[in-house]
Tab-separated table of C-alpha atoms and ligand atoms in Angstrom:
chain	number	residue	atom	x	y	z
A	1	MET	CA	104.493	76.235	81.251
A	2	ARG	CA	106.800	73.841	83.112
A	3	ASN	CA	106.005	69.924	82.563
A	4	ILE	CA	105.072	67.683	85.773
A	5	ALA	CA	104.653	64.307	86.488
A	6	ILE	CA	101.308	62.895	88.279
A	7	LEU	CA	101.341	60.129	90.240
A	8	PRO	CA	98.006	59.171	91.193
A	9	GLY	CA	98.564	55.837	93.258
A	10	ASP	CA	96.657	53.248	94.955
A	11	GLY	CA	93.735	53.172	97.833
A	12	ILE	CA	92.903	56.750	98.458
A	13	GLY	CA	95.925	58.509	95.666
A	14	PRO	CA	93.677	58.497	92.703
A	15	GLU	CA	90.192	60.598	94.681
A	16	ILE	CA	92.949	63.322	96.253
A	17	MET	CA	95.232	63.774	93.729
A	18	LYS	CA	91.591	63.870	91.696
A	19	GLN	CA	90.745	67.040	94.414
A	20	VAL	CA	94.183	68.131	94.007
A	21	LEU	CA	94.464	68.352	89.964
A	22	ARG	CA	91.399	70.673	90.531
A	23	ILE	CA	92.332	72.544	92.773
A	24	LEU	CA	95.428	73.470	91.070
A	25	LYS	CA	94.022	74.215	87.614
A	26	ALA	CA	91.127	76.344	89.608
A	27	VAL	CA	93.777	78.702	90.329
A	28	ASP	CA	95.778	78.601	86.845
A	29	ALA	CA	99.254	76.734	87.756
A	30	PRO	CA	101.472	76.838	84.687
A	31	LEU	CA	101.563	73.373	84.530
A	32	THR	CA	101.622	70.233	82.742
A	33	TYR	CA	100.394	67.150	84.198
A	34	ILE	CA	101.697	63.931	82.668
A	35	GLU	CA	99.751	61.318	84.733
A	36	LYS	CA	101.787	57.849	85.050
A	37	ASP	CA	101.186	55.123	86.963
A	38	ALA	CA	102.927	53.097	90.238
A	39	GLY	CA	102.247	51.030	92.590
A	40	LEU	CA	99.732	47.762	92.962
A	41	THR	CA	97.857	50.142	89.985
A	42	ALA	CA	101.177	50.304	87.801
A	43	LEU	CA	101.868	46.539	88.553
A	44	GLU	CA	98.317	45.456	87.232
A	45	LYS	CA	98.308	47.115	84.432
A	46	HIS	CA	102.147	46.409	82.922
A	47	GLY	CA	103.112	44.193	85.004
A	48	SER	CA	105.221	46.894	87.203
A	49	LEU	CA	105.682	48.478	90.489
A	50	LEU	CA	107.821	51.292	89.081
A	51	PRO	CA	107.842	50.718	85.204
A	52	GLU	CA	110.604	52.517	83.323
A	53	ASP	CA	108.701	55.207	81.777
A	54	THR	CA	107.651	56.734	85.341
A	55	VAL	CA	111.355	57.275	86.257
A	56	LYS	CA	111.670	58.511	82.424
A	57	THR	CA	108.992	61.373	83.046
A	58	ILE	CA	109.551	61.703	86.187
A	59	SER	CA	113.732	62.323	85.552
A	60	GLU	CA	112.385	64.404	82.341
A	61	CYS	CA	109.635	66.825	84.043
A	62	GLY	CA	112.620	66.752	87.547
A	63	ILE	CA	109.200	67.482	89.846
A	64	ALA	CA	106.844	65.008	90.482
A	65	LEU	CA	103.183	65.374	92.726
A	66	LYS	CA	102.336	62.067	94.430
A	67	GLY	CA	99.658	60.251	96.009
A	68	PRO	CA	100.446	57.052	98.048
A	69	ILE	CA	101.637	53.813	97.489
A	70	THR	CA	100.657	50.340	98.607
A	71	THR	CA	104.374	48.226	100.404
A	72	PRO	CA	102.565	45.127	100.622
A	73	VAL	CA	104.090	43.603	104.255
A	74	GLY	CA	106.335	40.612	103.603
A	75	GLY	CA	106.187	38.759	100.151
A	76	GLY	CA	109.407	40.613	98.793
A	77	PHE	CA	107.807	43.644	97.636
A	78	LYS	CA	110.543	46.355	97.581
A	79	SER	CA	108.874	49.764	98.346
A	80	ILE	CA	108.827	51.348	95.780
A	81	ASN	CA	108.527	55.118	97.754
A	82	VAL	CA	112.166	53.909	98.945
A	83	LEU	CA	113.533	52.601	95.282
A	84	LEU	CA	111.701	56.375	94.258
A	85	ARG	CA	114.461	57.561	96.994
A	86	GLN	CA	116.957	56.053	96.069
A	87	THR	CA	116.903	56.330	92.062
A	88	PHE	CA	116.090	60.058	92.046
A	89	ASP	CA	119.172	60.543	95.448
A	90	LEU	CA	116.626	62.007	96.688
A	91	TYR	CA	118.410	62.886	100.157
A	92	ALA	CA	116.333	65.454	102.041
A	93	ASN	CA	112.473	64.147	103.621
A	94	VAL	CA	110.863	67.632	104.209
A	95	ARG	CA	107.485	67.438	107.205
A	96	PRO	CA	106.904	71.419	108.409
A	97	VAL	CA	103.483	70.154	111.043
A	98	ARG	CA	101.884	73.116	111.962
A	99	ASN	CA	98.232	73.875	113.737
A	100	LEU	CA	96.141	75.066	111.685
A	101	PRO	CA	94.158	77.958	112.307
A	102	GLY	CA	90.532	76.032	113.299
A	103	VAL	CA	91.236	73.220	113.989
A	104	LYS	CA	91.222	72.177	117.300
A	105	THR	CA	93.403	69.647	118.580
A	106	LYS	CA	95.256	68.966	122.164
A	107	TYR	CA	98.449	71.406	121.158
A	108	GLU	CA	98.840	74.753	120.352
A	109	ASN	CA	101.336	76.491	119.014
A	110	VAL	CA	102.940	73.712	117.160
A	111	ASP	CA	105.047	75.137	114.287
A	112	LEU	CA	108.397	72.691	113.482
A	113	THR	CA	109.516	70.919	110.583
A	114	ILE	CA	111.144	67.320	110.668
A	115	VAL	CA	114.567	67.103	107.841
A	116	ARG	CA	114.368	63.589	108.095
A	117	GLU	CA	117.713	62.162	105.771
A	118	ASN	CA	115.910	59.430	103.290
A	119	THR	CA	119.100	57.537	102.179
A	120	GLU	CA	120.416	55.649	104.261
A	121	ASP	CA	120.128	53.831	108.100
A	122	LEU	CA	118.176	51.040	108.152
A	123	TYR	CA	115.776	51.817	105.196
A	124	THR	CA	118.244	50.488	102.379
A	125	GLY	CA	116.943	47.168	102.197
A	126	GLU	CA	119.767	45.380	102.849
A	127	GLU	CA	118.767	42.445	105.376
A	128	ARG	CA	119.983	38.643	105.458
A	129	GLN	CA	118.285	35.071	107.017
A	130	VAL	CA	120.817	34.625	108.659
A	131	ASP	CA	119.088	31.214	110.090
A	132	ALA	CA	115.723	30.184	110.191
A	133	ASP	CA	115.009	31.827	112.906
A	134	THR	CA	117.218	35.016	112.987
A	135	ALA	CA	117.164	37.660	110.470
A	136	GLU	CA	119.963	40.625	111.087
A	137	SER	CA	119.241	44.238	108.853
A	138	ILE	CA	122.223	46.279	108.760
A	139	LYS	CA	121.866	50.391	109.217
A	140	ARG	CA	124.863	52.377	107.626
A	141	ILE	CA	125.444	55.840	108.130
A	142	THR	CA	127.647	57.788	106.145
A	143	ARG	CA	129.431	61.546	106.755
A	144	LYS	CA	128.075	61.818	103.695
A	145	GLY	CA	124.818	61.442	104.078
A	146	SER	CA	125.062	63.162	107.521
A	147	GLU	CA	126.757	66.053	106.552
A	148	ARG	CA	124.414	66.876	103.364
A	149	ILE	CA	121.084	66.059	105.435
A	150	ALA	CA	122.907	68.235	108.746
A	151	ARG	CA	123.344	71.234	105.443
A	152	TYR	CA	120.249	70.860	104.167
A	153	ALA	CA	118.636	70.785	107.474
A	154	PHE	CA	120.645	74.190	108.699
A	155	ASN	CA	120.393	76.400	105.856
A	156	TYR	CA	116.747	75.666	106.073
A	157	ALA	CA	116.808	77.119	109.320
A	158	ARG	CA	118.102	80.349	107.282
A	159	LEU	CA	116.506	80.270	104.899
A	160	ASN	CA	113.281	80.713	106.678
A	161	LYS	CA	114.652	82.883	108.866
A	162	ARG	CA	114.254	79.927	112.275
A	163	LYS	CA	115.851	79.802	115.520
A	164	ARG	CA	116.760	76.422	116.513
A	165	VAL	CA	117.690	72.901	115.363
A	166	ALA	CA	117.675	69.352	116.755
A	167	ALA	CA	120.073	66.746	116.154
A	168	VAL	CA	117.578	63.438	117.096
A	169	HIS	CA	119.599	60.087	117.608
A	170	LYS	CA	120.280	57.148	120.010
A	171	ALA	CA	124.079	57.673	119.712
A	172	ASN	CA	124.005	56.781	123.571
A	173	ILE	CA	123.754	53.072	122.430
A	174	MET	CA	124.809	53.093	118.794
A	175	LYS	CA	128.257	54.659	119.604
A	176	LEU	CA	128.970	54.334	116.067
A	177	SER	CA	126.730	55.011	113.594
A	178	ASP	CA	124.439	57.623	115.690
A	179	GLY	CA	127.865	58.450	117.182
A	180	LEU	CA	129.083	59.832	113.611
A	181	PHE	CA	125.674	61.003	113.204
A	182	LEU	CA	125.141	63.198	116.164
A	183	LYS	CA	129.025	63.816	115.202
A	184	VAL	CA	128.097	65.241	112.143
A	185	CYS	CA	125.541	67.697	113.297
A	186	GLY	CA	127.818	69.393	115.396
A	187	GLU	CA	130.726	70.006	113.184
A	188	VAL	CA	128.154	71.453	110.320
A	189	ALA	CA	126.211	73.585	113.433
A	190	LYS	CA	129.602	75.224	113.558
A	191	GLU	CA	129.006	76.536	110.366
A	192	PHE	CA	125.709	78.337	111.361
A	193	PRO	CA	126.991	80.299	114.495
A	194	GLU	CA	122.787	82.507	114.808
A	195	ILE	CA	121.409	79.230	114.756
A	196	GLU	CA	120.836	77.150	118.291
A	197	PHE	CA	121.694	73.844	118.248
A	198	ARG	CA	121.262	71.234	120.738
A	199	ASP	CA	120.582	66.969	120.384
A	200	VAL	CA	117.507	64.969	121.739
A	201	ILE	CA	117.704	61.344	122.552
A	202	ILE	CA	115.048	60.186	120.279
A	203	ASP	CA	112.921	58.049	123.059
A	204	ASN	CA	113.058	61.638	125.367
A	205	CYS	CA	112.531	63.658	122.090
A	206	CYS	CA	108.897	61.248	121.653
A	207	MET	CA	108.293	62.105	125.417
A	208	GLN	CA	108.883	66.153	125.061
A	209	LEU	CA	107.028	66.231	121.211
A	210	VAL	CA	103.623	64.925	123.481
A	211	ILE	CA	104.119	67.142	126.248
A	212	ARG	CA	104.677	70.578	125.413
A	213	PRO	CA	105.915	69.886	121.390
A	214	GLU	CA	106.059	74.350	120.771
A	215	GLN	CA	109.921	73.896	122.475
A	216	PHE	CA	110.936	72.405	118.557
A	217	ASP	CA	111.818	74.381	115.592
A	218	VAL	CA	114.212	72.734	112.682
A	219	ILE	CA	114.443	68.603	113.719
A	220	VAL	CA	116.849	66.821	111.535
A	221	THR	CA	117.615	63.447	111.898
A	222	GLU	CA	117.974	59.521	110.497
A	223	ASN	CA	115.684	57.602	108.481
A	224	LEU	CA	113.962	55.399	110.885
A	225	TYR	CA	113.451	58.031	113.795
A	226	GLY	CA	112.358	60.784	110.785
A	227	ASP	CA	109.499	58.159	109.971
A	228	ILE	CA	108.199	57.580	113.091
A	229	LEU	CA	108.463	61.176	114.662
A	230	SER	CA	106.881	61.920	111.383
A	231	ASP	CA	103.747	60.372	112.307
A	232	LEU	CA	104.014	61.348	115.565
A	233	CYS	CA	104.012	64.598	114.768
A	234	ALA	CA	100.997	64.576	112.813
A	235	GLY	CA	99.035	63.089	115.103
A	236	LEU	CA	99.239	66.912	116.963
A	237	VAL	CA	98.108	68.644	114.803
A	238	GLY	CA	94.848	66.777	113.392
A	239	GLY	CA	95.996	63.314	112.183
A	240	LEU	CA	97.418	62.166	109.120
A	241	GLY	CA	95.344	64.121	106.613
A	242	VAL	CA	96.755	67.403	106.951
A	243	VAL	CA	100.676	66.765	107.047
A	244	PRO	CA	103.017	67.754	102.691
A	245	GLY	CA	106.021	66.231	102.280
A	246	ALA	CA	108.802	67.325	100.106
A	247	ASN	CA	111.350	64.667	99.173
A	248	ILE	CA	115.135	67.087	97.021
A	249	GLY	CA	117.187	65.908	96.252
A	250	LYS	CA	119.884	67.970	93.313
A	251	ASP	CA	117.741	67.296	90.446
A	252	VAL	CA	114.738	66.106	91.231
A	253	ALA	CA	111.940	66.711	93.859
A	254	ILE	CA	109.165	64.967	94.487
A	255	PHE	CA	105.787	65.880	96.659
A	256	GLU	CA	103.448	64.339	98.250
A	257	PRO	CA	102.006	63.525	102.187
A	258	VAL	CA	103.566	61.818	104.914
A	259	HIS	CA	100.162	59.528	105.124
A	260	GLY	CA	99.689	55.999	103.204
A	261	SER	CA	96.941	54.488	100.882
A	262	ALA	CA	94.792	54.492	104.024
A	263	PRO	CA	93.275	50.081	101.825
A	264	ASP	CA	90.567	51.290	105.044
A	265	ILE	CA	88.465	54.276	103.264
A	266	ALA	CA	89.770	54.038	99.686
A	267	GLY	CA	87.500	53.981	96.992
A	268	GLN	CA	85.162	55.268	99.608
A	269	ASP	CA	85.150	59.259	99.296
A	270	LYS	CA	86.134	59.753	102.179
A	271	ALA	CA	89.678	60.939	102.369
A	272	ASN	CA	91.343	64.795	103.498
A	273	PRO	CA	92.882	66.054	100.504
A	274	THR	CA	93.876	68.142	102.712
A	275	ALA	CA	97.743	66.803	102.542
A	276	LEU	CA	97.873	66.335	99.345
A	277	LEU	CA	96.995	69.447	98.855
A	278	GLN	CA	99.682	71.218	101.260
A	279	SER	CA	102.127	68.733	99.419
A	280	ALA	CA	100.756	70.834	95.820
A	281	VAL	CA	101.121	74.306	97.841
A	282	LEU	CA	104.671	72.514	98.933
A	283	MET	CA	105.494	72.179	95.197
A	284	LEU	CA	103.744	76.058	93.970
A	285	ARG	CA	106.982	77.573	96.546
A	286	HIS	CA	109.573	75.586	94.794
A	287	LEU	CA	108.795	76.343	92.060
A	288	GLY	CA	108.054	80.012	92.885
A	289	GLU	CA	104.374	80.511	92.753
A	290	GLN	CA	103.946	81.616	95.827
A	291	ASP	CA	100.526	84.286	95.035
A	292	ARG	CA	98.900	80.838	94.151
A	293	ALA	CA	100.517	79.078	96.963
A	294	ASP	CA	98.920	81.714	98.872
A	295	ARG	CA	95.656	81.780	97.715
A	296	ILE	CA	95.492	78.112	97.843
A	297	VAL	CA	96.373	77.862	101.788
A	298	ASN	CA	94.494	80.782	101.796
A	299	ALA	CA	91.076	78.801	100.993
A	300	THR	CA	91.881	75.938	102.588
A	301	LEU	CA	92.332	77.921	106.243
A	302	LYS	CA	88.579	78.999	105.621
A	303	VAL	CA	87.357	75.398	104.595
A	304	LEU	CA	88.954	74.157	107.413
A	305	ALA	CA	87.480	76.728	109.764
A	306	GLN	CA	84.016	75.725	108.556
A	307	THR	CA	83.433	72.575	110.809
A	308	ASP	CA	81.253	71.426	108.679
A	309	LEU	CA	82.552	71.413	105.209
A	310	ARG	CA	85.970	69.051	106.675
A	311	THR	CA	86.219	65.426	106.520
A	312	GLY	CA	85.864	62.668	108.791
A	313	ASP	CA	89.049	62.149	110.144
A	314	LEU	CA	88.366	66.400	111.483
A	315	GLY	CA	85.260	65.163	112.446
A	316	GLY	CA	82.777	67.437	110.107
A	317	LYS	CA	80.575	65.838	107.321
A	318	GLY	CA	82.594	66.727	103.962
A	319	SER	CA	83.593	63.448	101.587
A	320	THR	CA	86.414	63.635	99.129
A	321	THR	CA	84.959	64.944	96.841
A	322	SER	CA	82.707	67.758	98.610
A	323	PHE	CA	85.599	69.422	100.038
A	324	GLY	CA	87.146	70.100	96.436
A	325	ASP	CA	83.749	71.713	95.848
A	326	ALA	CA	84.119	73.754	98.875
A	327	ILE	CA	88.362	74.658	98.680
A	328	ILE	CA	87.412	75.960	94.526
A	329	ALA	CA	84.238	77.979	95.846
A	330	ALA	CA	86.763	79.731	98.510
A	331	LEU	CA	88.903	80.563	96.090
B	1	NAI	P1	97.965	55.101	106.049
B	1	NAI	O1	99.091	56.207	106.811
B	1	NAI	O2	98.212	54.516	104.504
B	1	NAI	O3	96.597	54.932	107.144
B	1	NAI	C1	96.794	55.162	108.842
B	1	NAI	C2	94.977	55.802	109.600
B	1	NAI	O4	95.077	57.149	108.853
B	1	NAI	C3	94.592	55.197	108.441
B	1	NAI	O5	93.255	54.728	109.756
B	1	NAI	C4	93.831	55.791	107.172
B	1	NAI	O6	92.328	55.510	106.744
B	1	NAI	C5	93.566	57.023	107.954
B	1	NAI	N1	94.534	58.596	107.051
B	1	NAI	C6	95.670	58.091	106.556
B	1	NAI	N2	95.704	59.552	104.882
B	1	NAI	C7	94.160	59.596	105.556
B	1	NAI	C8	93.764	60.629	104.749
B	1	NAI	N3	94.051	61.400	104.047
B	1	NAI	N4	92.357	61.366	105.108
B	1	NAI	C9	91.688	60.559	105.643
B	1	NAI	N5	92.844	59.249	106.961
B	1	NAI	C10	94.039	58.860	106.499
B	1	NAI	O7	98.716	54.439	106.519
B	1	NAI	P2	99.138	52.340	106.882
B	1	NAI	O8	97.850	51.589	107.440
B	1	NAI	O9	100.262	52.259	108.161
B	1	NAI	O10	100.094	52.027	105.783
B	1	NAI	C11	98.837	52.176	104.101
B	1	NAI	C12	99.467	51.964	103.129
B	1	NAI	O11	100.354	53.140	102.708
B	1	NAI	C13	101.007	50.006	103.333
B	1	NAI	O12	101.346	49.427	102.518
B	1	NAI	C14	102.320	51.226	103.522
B	1	NAI	O13	103.472	50.757	102.993
B	1	NAI	C15	101.347	52.720	102.512
B	1	NAI	N6	102.475	53.911	102.759
B	1	NAI	C16	102.612	54.348	101.598
B	1	NAI	C17	103.412	55.733	102.161
B	1	NAI	C18	104.502	56.600	100.135
B	1	NAI	O14	103.478	56.024	100.037
B	1	NAI	N7	104.568	57.795	101.018
B	1	NAI	C19	103.143	56.282	103.464
B	1	NAI	C20	103.281	55.467	104.611
B	1	NAI	C21	102.136	54.369	104.170
B	2	MG	MG1	105.633	56.876	107.060
């Protein structure tokens, strides 16, 4: 048995986590679940958004499955997501985006993976008020940060038999910072001669993605562009309810959906658990549990193929709970 830290999080987090844990138990995953608080729930119970005890459990387990955490806009709250990524140096944010058979969208044949740098760029929270009417944010790009994310992306491509890597940037304007990122990606590309490398400027990339998304395979990019592209790409395949993610570091990995805490539907048994469930699938694969991962994927596809069983975001009549029931029945 392997210990896993479970962070249900805020908003829809506890509702979708409940279903995912039922499903993991239904496939007899050899895991022990250690549930800990983080986010607003933790602030109310323990007076801290990220209690010491939660951090300790994650570092002892080395693996966590996490629901979304609400970050209030303004008001001096540091994002717990950013803090977790920094604390455990989870430098690679990996988000596979694929069409789900049965879920009809405007696009077919979308099968790409976003590899987002997760620790630097504009997300370090280094901002300052210059005067009453001026504020600044620091954008920091380093050779070390760029090199390890580029190498991660190319290794990912090699291991997963992907053919192409595109570096997405704005080096035409940010010549030093994005220029460094792009230069380092080009250098790392030379170590992977079998993988085709190209670079795409971020704004053009957005247009290309909505016109012909199938041209993309692995995308490697900086933190901010990766955040925005992830939601855009989720929209290509059915929305935020279906896209999973993994935050990978040297010693710790945290698996979580791309979406947030969805306050508009929280507490109503409406949320789609698919994105968190697919994040759990990525976790199982990371742990070498390929058979159990495949069983869950097959059951999910079976359920999603029946429109009525889906949750409302995918045009169905199902609730969070009934969707969980249907997956368990399909297993
Ligand atoms: P959001 O992703 O929570 O919601 C955007 C839209 O997608 C909403 O209409 C929501 O109902 C829908 N949606 C999201 N997940 C869904 C699901 N599983 N099933 C059905 N519909 C779903 O983004 P928003 O509203 O910008 O952020 C809300 C809060 O979440 C904020 O406090 C934000 O900081 C936080 N957040 C946390 C993340 C994390 O913990 N990793 C990631 C993104 C946002
Ligand atoms: Mg985001």
